[in-house]
Tab-separated table of N, CA and C in Angstrom:
chain	number	residue	atom	x	y	z
A	28	MET	N	120.813	88.933	91.878
A	28	MET	CA	119.556	89.040	91.346
A	28	MET	C	119.175	88.502	90.188
A	29	THR	N	117.990	87.856	90.404
A	29	THR	CA	117.760	86.833	88.893
A	29	THR	C	116.799	87.897	87.999
A	30	GLU	N	117.274	87.786	86.884
A	30	GLU	CA	116.689	88.515	85.408
A	30	GLU	C	115.327	88.041	85.333
A	31	SER	N	114.495	89.177	85.203
A	31	SER	CA	113.118	88.638	85.073
A	31	SER	C	112.849	88.407	83.470
A	32	VAL	N	111.670	87.890	83.394
A	32	VAL	CA	111.318	87.495	81.885
A	32	VAL	C	110.498	88.489	81.445
A	33	LEU	N	110.659	89.031	80.337
A	33	LEU	CA	109.843	90.098	79.576
A	33	LEU	C	108.601	89.324	78.729
A	34	ASN	N	107.524	89.472	79.366
A	34	ASN	CA	106.548	89.179	78.590
A	34	ASN	C	105.702	90.139	77.532
A	35	LEU	N	105.672	89.666	76.540
A	35	LEU	CA	105.064	90.810	75.458
A	35	LEU	C	104.006	90.471	74.776
A	36	LEU	N	102.885	91.036	74.670
A	36	LEU	CA	101.863	90.942	73.755
A	36	LEU	C	102.106	91.836	72.380
A	37	ILE	N	102.348	91.213	71.388
A	37	ILE	CA	102.764	92.022	70.214
A	37	ILE	C	101.440	91.846	69.240
A	38	ILE	N	100.603	92.944	69.169
A	38	ILE	CA	99.486	93.107	68.193
A	38	ILE	C	99.809	93.861	67.095
A	39	ASP	N	100.036	93.012	65.949
A	39	ASP	CA	100.326	93.390	64.524
A	39	ASP	C	100.192	92.477	63.788
A	40	ASP	N	99.366	92.819	62.573
A	40	ASP	CA	98.988	91.734	61.197
A	40	ASP	C	100.168	91.382	60.702
A	41	ASP	N	101.538	91.964	60.762
A	41	ASP	CA	102.539	91.777	60.076
A	41	ASP	C	103.341	90.829	60.877
A	42	ASP	N	103.607	89.498	60.547
A	42	ASP	CA	104.199	88.474	61.131
A	42	ASP	C	105.727	88.865	61.458
A	43	VAL	N	106.249	89.832	60.309
A	43	VAL	CA	107.663	90.479	60.358
A	43	VAL	C	107.999	90.996	61.706
A	44	THR	N	107.055	91.806	62.223
A	44	THR	CA	107.324	92.490	63.319
A	44	THR	C	107.604	91.566	64.437
A	45	ALA	N	106.946	90.683	65.002
A	45	ALA	CA	107.109	90.048	66.048
A	45	ALA	C	108.368	89.041	65.607
A	46	GLU	N	108.749	88.652	64.817
A	46	GLU	CA	109.893	87.733	64.408
A	46	GLU	C	110.916	88.545	64.506
A	47	SER	N	110.973	90.117	64.344
A	47	SER	CA	112.082	90.862	64.324
A	47	SER	C	112.341	91.267	65.812
A	48	VAL	N	111.188	91.371	66.437
A	48	VAL	CA	111.404	91.937	67.767
A	48	VAL	C	111.882	90.575	68.516
A	49	ALA	N	111.374	89.321	68.384
A	49	ALA	CA	112.226	88.272	68.934
A	49	ALA	C	113.691	88.321	68.686
A	50	ARG	N	114.154	88.351	67.206
A	50	ARG	CA	115.572	88.059	66.921
A	50	ARG	C	116.507	89.245	67.828
A	51	SER	N	115.877	90.570	67.789
A	51	SER	CA	116.479	91.425	68.714
A	51	SER	C	116.694	91.105	70.031
A	52	LEU	N	115.726	90.784	70.583
A	52	LEU	CA	115.733	90.331	72.051
A	52	LEU	C	116.881	89.325	72.448
A	53	LYS	N	116.799	88.129	71.390
A	53	LYS	CA	117.551	87.017	71.362
A	53	LYS	C	118.972	87.597	71.466
A	54	ARG	N	119.328	88.554	70.373
A	54	ARG	CA	120.506	88.734	70.212
A	54	ARG	C	121.133	89.617	71.295
A	55	ILE	N	120.377	90.326	72.250
A	55	ILE	CA	120.838	90.950	73.282
A	55	ILE	C	120.885	90.351	74.516
A	56	GLY	N	120.294	89.046	74.674
A	56	GLY	CA	120.488	88.188	75.405
A	56	GLY	C	119.156	88.235	76.380
A	57	ALA	N	118.091	88.882	76.182
A	57	ALA	CA	117.156	89.201	76.966
A	57	ALA	C	116.640	87.915	77.154
A	58	LYS	N	115.698	87.597	78.417
A	58	LYS	CA	114.593	86.676	78.475
A	58	LYS	C	113.345	87.039	78.035
A	59	TYR	N	112.700	86.349	77.407
A	59	TYR	CA	111.302	87.088	76.798
A	59	TYR	C	110.407	85.917	76.353
A	60	ARG	N	109.279	86.180	76.631
A	60	ARG	CA	108.135	85.286	76.058
A	60	ARG	C	107.125	86.150	74.715
A	61	ILE	N	106.981	85.605	73.841
A	61	ILE	CA	106.169	86.707	73.097
A	61	ILE	C	104.758	86.268	72.925
A	62	VAL	N	103.466	86.686	72.736
A	62	VAL	CA	102.533	85.993	72.423
A	62	VAL	C	102.062	87.022	71.366
A	63	GLU	N	101.395	86.696	70.207
A	63	GLU	CA	101.077	87.353	68.998
A	63	GLU	C	99.771	87.544	69.053
A	64	ALA	N	99.057	88.639	68.462
A	64	ALA	CA	97.613	88.633	68.374
A	64	ALA	C	97.665	89.460	66.816
A	65	LYS	N	96.764	89.173	65.735
A	65	LYS	CA	96.831	89.956	64.638
A	65	LYS	C	95.942	91.277	64.430
A	66	ASP	N	95.078	91.419	65.467
A	66	ASP	CA	94.359	92.457	65.652
A	66	ASP	C	93.983	92.766	67.047
A	67	GLY	N	93.113	93.868	67.045
A	67	GLY	CA	92.745	94.099	68.674
A	67	GLY	C	91.552	93.396	69.518
A	68	LEU	N	90.874	92.724	68.384
A	68	LEU	CA	89.816	91.591	68.845
A	68	LEU	C	90.594	90.439	69.452
A	69	GLU	N	91.521	89.961	68.834
A	69	GLU	CA	92.224	88.636	69.121
A	69	GLU	C	93.162	89.120	70.472
A	70	ALA	N	93.757	90.474	70.579
A	70	ALA	CA	94.349	90.593	71.862
A	70	ALA	C	93.511	90.613	72.912
A	71	LEU	N	92.258	91.475	72.716
A	71	LEU	CA	91.365	91.528	74.004
A	71	LEU	C	90.953	90.022	74.386
A	72	ASP	N	90.655	89.041	73.652
A	72	ASP	CA	90.453	87.838	74.141
A	72	ASP	C	91.506	87.202	75.022
A	73	ILE	N	92.780	87.453	74.323
A	73	ILE	CA	93.957	86.727	75.085
A	73	ILE	C	94.097	87.506	76.560
A	74	LEU	N	93.813	88.838	76.403
A	74	LEU	CA	93.866	89.678	77.566
A	74	LEU	C	92.863	89.197	78.686
A	75	CYS	N	91.330	89.049	78.258
A	75	CYS	CA	90.609	88.723	79.309
A	75	CYS	C	90.336	87.224	79.271
A	76	GLY	N	91.258	86.199	78.979
A	76	GLY	CA	90.892	85.194	79.107
A	76	GLY	C	90.060	84.165	78.376
A	77	LYS	N	89.685	84.752	77.127
A	77	LYS	CA	88.805	84.340	76.353
A	77	LYS	C	89.330	83.652	75.048
A	78	SER	N	90.558	83.326	75.183
A	78	SER	CA	91.469	82.699	74.137
A	78	SER	C	92.319	81.408	75.095
A	79	ASP	N	92.637	80.436	74.133
A	79	ASP	CA	93.350	79.507	74.694
A	79	ASP	C	94.693	80.046	74.985
A	80	ARG	N	95.311	80.924	74.525
A	80	ARG	CA	96.456	81.386	74.530
A	80	ARG	C	96.312	82.248	75.660
A	81	ARG	N	97.593	82.772	76.498
A	81	ARG	CA	97.519	83.356	77.604
A	81	ARG	C	98.757	84.143	77.550
A	82	ILE	N	98.698	85.241	78.362
A	82	ILE	CA	100.091	86.162	78.780
A	82	ILE	C	100.401	86.070	79.959
A	83	ALA	N	101.285	86.030	80.466
A	83	ALA	CA	101.524	86.027	81.891
A	83	ALA	C	101.876	87.429	82.576
A	84	LYS	N	101.202	87.906	83.584
A	84	LYS	CA	101.480	89.427	84.156
A	84	LYS	C	102.876	89.092	85.015
A	85	PRO	N	103.673	90.115	84.879
A	85	PRO	CA	103.236	91.347	84.388
A	85	PRO	C	103.863	91.546	82.710
A	86	TYR	N	103.213	92.104	81.985
A	86	TYR	CA	103.470	92.169	80.662
A	86	TYR	C	103.459	93.671	79.743
A	87	VAL	N	104.201	93.560	78.798
A	87	VAL	CA	104.177	94.811	78.228
A	87	VAL	C	103.572	94.494	76.710
A	88	ILE	N	102.806	95.593	76.189
A	88	ILE	CA	101.911	95.329	74.772
A	88	ILE	C	102.608	95.974	73.935
A	89	LEU	N	102.888	95.596	72.631
A	89	LEU	CA	103.272	96.424	70.995
A	89	LEU	C	102.425	96.527	70.596
A	90	LEU	N	101.895	97.785	70.365
A	90	LEU	CA	100.469	97.738	69.644
A	90	LEU	C	101.096	98.459	68.044
A	91	ASP	N	100.642	97.904	66.945
A	91	ASP	CA	100.470	98.768	65.803
A	91	ASP	C	99.063	99.388	65.910
A	92	LEU	N	99.007	100.409	64.896
A	92	LEU	CA	97.719	101.105	64.733
A	92	LEU	C	96.820	100.718	63.671
A	93	ASN	N	97.754	100.232	62.470
A	93	ASN	CA	96.751	99.809	61.227
A	93	ASN	C	96.676	98.574	60.985
A	94	MET	N	95.492	97.966	61.570
A	94	MET	CA	95.309	96.226	61.435
A	94	MET	C	93.672	96.413	60.959
A	95	PRO	N	93.199	95.208	60.443
A	95	PRO	CA	92.113	95.008	60.280
A	95	PRO	C	90.956	94.490	61.438
A	96	ARG	N	89.786	94.804	61.170
A	96	ARG	CA	88.970	94.172	62.386
A	96	ARG	C	89.043	95.289	63.387
A	97	MET	N	89.914	95.084	63.930
A	97	MET	CA	89.960	96.216	65.369
A	97	MET	C	91.301	96.744	65.387
A	98	ASN	N	91.227	98.383	64.815
A	98	ASN	CA	92.639	98.647	64.861
A	98	ASN	C	93.248	99.206	66.139
A	99	GLY	N	94.290	99.793	66.291
A	99	GLY	CA	94.936	100.082	67.329
A	99	GLY	C	94.051	101.026	68.052
A	100	PHE	N	93.557	102.191	67.794
A	100	PHE	CA	92.853	103.151	68.593
A	100	PHE	C	91.578	102.361	68.986
A	101	GLU	N	90.968	101.546	68.304
A	101	GLU	CA	89.797	101.032	68.686
A	101	GLU	C	90.199	99.939	69.839
A	102	PHE	N	91.230	99.296	69.791
A	102	PHE	CA	91.797	98.537	70.887
A	102	PHE	C	92.207	99.287	72.143
A	103	LEU	N	92.740	100.304	71.921
A	103	LEU	CA	93.271	101.248	73.297
A	103	LEU	C	91.809	101.871	73.687
A	104	GLY	N	90.910	101.848	73.240
A	104	GLY	CA	89.562	102.500	73.775
A	104	GLY	C	88.823	101.471	74.404
A	105	ALA	N	88.857	100.288	74.029
A	105	ALA	CA	88.456	99.023	74.558
A	105	ALA	C	89.118	98.659	75.811
A	106	LEU	N	90.453	98.689	75.967
A	106	LEU	CA	91.535	98.269	76.916
A	106	LEU	C	91.239	99.321	77.987
A	107	ARG	N	91.008	100.603	77.750
A	107	ARG	CA	91.262	101.754	79.049
A	107	ARG	C	89.731	101.487	79.340
A	108	ALA	N	88.668	101.071	78.679
A	108	ALA	CA	87.252	101.139	78.917
A	108	ALA	C	87.071	100.015	79.985
A	109	ASP	N	87.840	98.581	80.047
A	109	ASP	CA	87.837	97.375	80.715
A	109	ASP	C	88.840	97.501	81.938
A	110	GLU	N	87.974	97.693	83.170
A	110	GLU	CA	88.863	97.745	84.440
A	110	GLU	C	89.535	96.667	84.454
A	111	ARG	N	89.733	95.466	84.207
A	111	ARG	CA	90.275	94.036	84.411
A	111	ARG	C	91.804	94.329	83.691
A	112	VAL	N	92.001	95.110	82.574
A	112	VAL	CA	93.137	95.379	81.803
A	112	VAL	C	93.472	96.868	81.521
A	113	ARG	N	92.944	97.814	82.348
A	113	ARG	CA	93.197	99.107	81.985
A	113	ARG	C	94.485	99.671	82.212
A	114	GLU	N	94.896	98.997	83.083
A	114	GLU	CA	96.400	99.449	83.552
A	114	GLU	C	97.332	98.973	82.614
A	115	SER	N	97.084	98.254	81.642
A	115	SER	CA	98.319	97.464	80.824
A	115	SER	C	99.000	98.605	80.236
A	116	VAL	N	100.340	98.307	80.354
A	116	VAL	CA	101.525	99.411	79.523
A	116	VAL	C	101.568	99.160	78.175
A	117	VAL	N	101.287	100.027	77.333
A	117	VAL	CA	101.061	99.830	75.817
A	117	VAL	C	102.192	100.941	75.279
A	118	PHE	N	102.959	100.186	74.138
A	118	PHE	CA	103.667	100.930	73.645
A	118	PHE	C	103.492	100.781	71.959
A	119	VAL	N	103.077	102.172	71.283
A	119	VAL	CA	102.761	102.064	69.954
A	119	VAL	C	104.022	102.073	69.200
A	120	LEU	N	103.692	101.067	68.327
A	120	LEU	CA	105.024	100.557	67.209
A	120	LEU	C	104.350	100.362	65.713
A	121	THR	N	104.667	101.649	65.180
A	121	THR	CA	103.730	101.702	64.003
A	121	THR	C	104.652	102.543	62.750
A	122	THR	N	103.952	102.510	61.607
A	122	THR	CA	104.689	103.215	60.643
A	122	THR	C	104.081	104.576	60.386
A	123	SER	N	102.957	104.957	61.058
A	123	SER	CA	102.420	106.249	61.014
A	123	SER	C	103.153	107.302	61.602
A	124	GLU	N	103.605	108.334	60.984
A	124	GLU	CA	104.173	109.288	61.290
A	124	GLU	C	103.454	110.601	61.591
A	125	ALA	N	101.926	110.643	61.469
A	125	ALA	CA	101.239	111.397	61.544
A	125	ALA	C	101.070	112.173	62.913
A	126	TYR	N	101.449	113.308	63.103
A	126	TYR	CA	101.205	114.141	64.424
A	126	TYR	C	99.757	113.646	65.025
A	127	THR	N	98.543	113.795	64.338
A	127	THR	CA	97.255	113.362	64.996
A	127	THR	C	97.263	112.157	65.522
A	128	ASP	N	98.077	110.941	64.961
A	128	ASP	CA	97.928	109.734	65.249
A	128	ASP	C	98.724	109.681	66.747
A	129	ARG	N	99.880	110.712	66.809
A	129	ARG	CA	100.980	110.396	68.108
A	129	ARG	C	99.821	111.104	69.234
A	130	VAL	N	99.247	112.237	68.824
A	130	VAL	CA	98.564	112.857	70.202
A	130	VAL	C	97.487	111.945	70.319
A	131	ARG	N	96.578	111.377	69.515
A	131	ARG	CA	95.562	110.354	69.642
A	131	ARG	C	95.785	109.263	70.775
A	132	ALA	N	97.211	108.670	70.331
A	132	ALA	CA	97.685	107.624	70.998
A	132	ALA	C	98.024	107.862	72.594
A	133	TYR	N	98.730	109.026	72.633
A	133	TYR	CA	99.240	109.554	73.827
A	133	TYR	C	97.722	109.844	74.775
A	134	ASP	N	96.587	110.326	74.261
A	134	ASP	CA	95.296	110.705	74.737
A	134	ASP	C	95.144	109.170	75.486
A	135	GLU	N	95.405	108.167	75.189
A	135	GLU	CA	94.916	107.037	75.748
A	135	GLU	C	95.896	106.492	76.653
A	136	TYR	N	96.907	107.112	76.963
A	136	TYR	CA	97.949	106.871	77.764
A	136	TYR	C	98.725	105.494	77.722
A	137	ILE	N	99.477	105.710	76.573
A	137	ILE	CA	100.270	105.157	76.206
A	137	ILE	C	101.769	105.269	76.709
A	138	ALA	N	102.342	104.323	77.052
A	138	ALA	CA	103.707	104.399	77.543
A	138	ALA	C	105.015	105.249	76.519
A	139	GLY	N	104.807	105.037	74.999
A	139	GLY	CA	105.574	105.343	73.967
A	139	GLY	C	105.007	105.246	72.657
A	140	TYR	N	105.530	106.172	71.834
A	140	TYR	CA	105.186	106.182	70.396
A	140	TYR	C	106.471	105.877	69.606
A	141	MET	N	106.617	104.771	68.912
A	141	MET	CA	107.717	104.349	68.315
A	141	MET	C	107.473	104.362	66.835
A	142	LEU	N	108.470	104.805	65.786
A	142	LEU	CA	107.958	104.447	64.307
A	142	LEU	C	109.119	103.096	64.034
A	143	LYS	N	108.352	102.114	63.510
A	143	LYS	CA	109.060	101.128	63.020
A	143	LYS	C	110.198	101.228	62.128
A	144	SER	N	110.544	102.786	61.604
A	144	SER	CA	111.553	103.130	60.943
A	144	SER	C	112.533	103.615	61.602
A	145	SER	N	112.417	103.891	62.940
A	145	SER	CA	113.334	104.661	63.625
A	145	SER	C	113.644	103.809	64.950
A	146	VAL	N	113.301	102.526	65.152
A	146	VAL	CA	113.902	101.679	66.285
A	146	VAL	C	115.177	100.872	65.983
A	147	GLY	N	115.962	101.298	64.872
A	147	GLY	CA	116.880	100.579	64.634
A	147	GLY	C	117.231	99.334	63.902
A	148	PRO	N	118.574	99.146	63.315
A	148	PRO	CA	118.452	98.096	62.443
A	148	PRO	C	117.913	96.788	63.198
A	149	GLN	N	116.944	96.262	62.462
A	149	GLN	CA	116.522	95.069	63.064
A	149	GLN	C	115.874	94.913	64.386
A	150	PHE	N	115.224	96.199	64.589
A	150	PHE	CA	114.704	96.483	65.939
A	150	PHE	C	115.547	96.560	67.178
A	151	ALA	N	117.068	96.640	66.714
A	151	ALA	CA	117.840	96.652	68.221
A	151	ALA	C	117.780	97.611	69.410
A	152	THR	N	117.074	98.961	68.663
A	152	THR	CA	117.097	100.082	69.655
A	152	THR	C	115.711	99.703	70.684
A	153	LEU	N	114.917	99.083	69.996
A	153	LEU	CA	113.499	98.536	70.720
A	153	LEU	C	113.781	97.357	71.508
A	154	ALA	N	114.513	96.412	70.935
A	154	ALA	CA	114.836	95.382	72.073
A	154	ALA	C	115.741	95.973	73.160
A	155	ARG	N	116.381	96.804	73.150
A	155	ARG	CA	117.217	97.383	74.402
A	155	ARG	C	116.457	98.114	75.386
A	156	LEU	N	115.536	98.787	74.718
A	156	LEU	CA	114.428	99.861	75.436
A	156	LEU	C	113.643	98.916	76.096
A	157	LEU	N	112.951	97.929	75.666
A	157	LEU	CA	112.171	96.989	76.280
A	157	LEU	C	112.833	96.090	77.296
A	158	SER	N	113.816	95.872	77.111
A	158	SER	CA	114.535	95.041	77.906
A	158	SER	C	115.095	95.787	79.379
A	159	GLU	N	115.547	96.831	79.133
A	159	GLU	CA	115.743	98.080	79.993
A	159	GLU	C	114.789	98.410	80.874
A	160	TYR	N	113.812	98.930	80.234
A	160	TYR	CA	112.480	99.007	80.543
A	160	TYR	C	111.655	97.962	81.602
A	161	SER	N	111.759	96.742	81.348
A	161	SER	CA	111.267	95.750	81.889
A	161	SER	C	111.954	95.312	83.488
A	162	GLN	N	113.071	95.732	83.339
A	162	GLN	CA	114.044	95.853	84.468
A	162	GLN	C	113.852	96.681	85.494
A	163	ALA	N	113.765	98.160	84.898
A	163	ALA	CA	113.754	99.389	85.678
A	163	ALA	C	112.481	99.559	86.275
A	164	VAL	N	111.620	99.240	85.795
A	164	VAL	CA	110.159	99.593	86.200
A	164	VAL	C	109.481	98.450	87.074
A	165	THR	N	108.348	98.790	87.935
A	165	THR	CA	107.554	97.570	88.233
A	165	THR	C	106.255	97.905	87.462
A	166	LEU	N	105.799	96.862	86.867
A	166	LEU	CA	104.997	96.665	86.004
A	166	LEU	C	103.726	96.377	86.754
A	167	PRO	N	102.468	96.998	86.535
A	167	PRO	CA	101.112	96.127	87.084
A	167	PRO	C	101.137	94.759	87.152
A	168	GLU	N	100.640	94.034	88.147
A	168	GLU	CA	100.288	92.844	88.254
A	168	GLU	C	98.859	92.374	88.311
């Protein structure tokens, strides 16, 4: 069986997040492609073909909540309202431990809510989760 490639759209204004995720995926031997967006507006442009950058389907989105221009909640609202991309699989990866943020994110049908401080050294737990998730489920195309 051929191992599939994990296509990840990382929406975060902190470059360290994408670098850490990439290093962790590489460390566990996962095959991956990462596309980065600094905020929700840039991410929507990528997803809707309005950018020169593209992400291949199927993909998984890692979303930070606190970003400039369009934050994570605004992005989730726009994403779920757009029938072209509404079924996108989104994991929130944030520093916010607020119960209200967690509930609000799940109300937008996210697949999981993860704290950056809890996903293991150098995001090792996150990398294993994403790799196993992408191999165990059939993602929308």
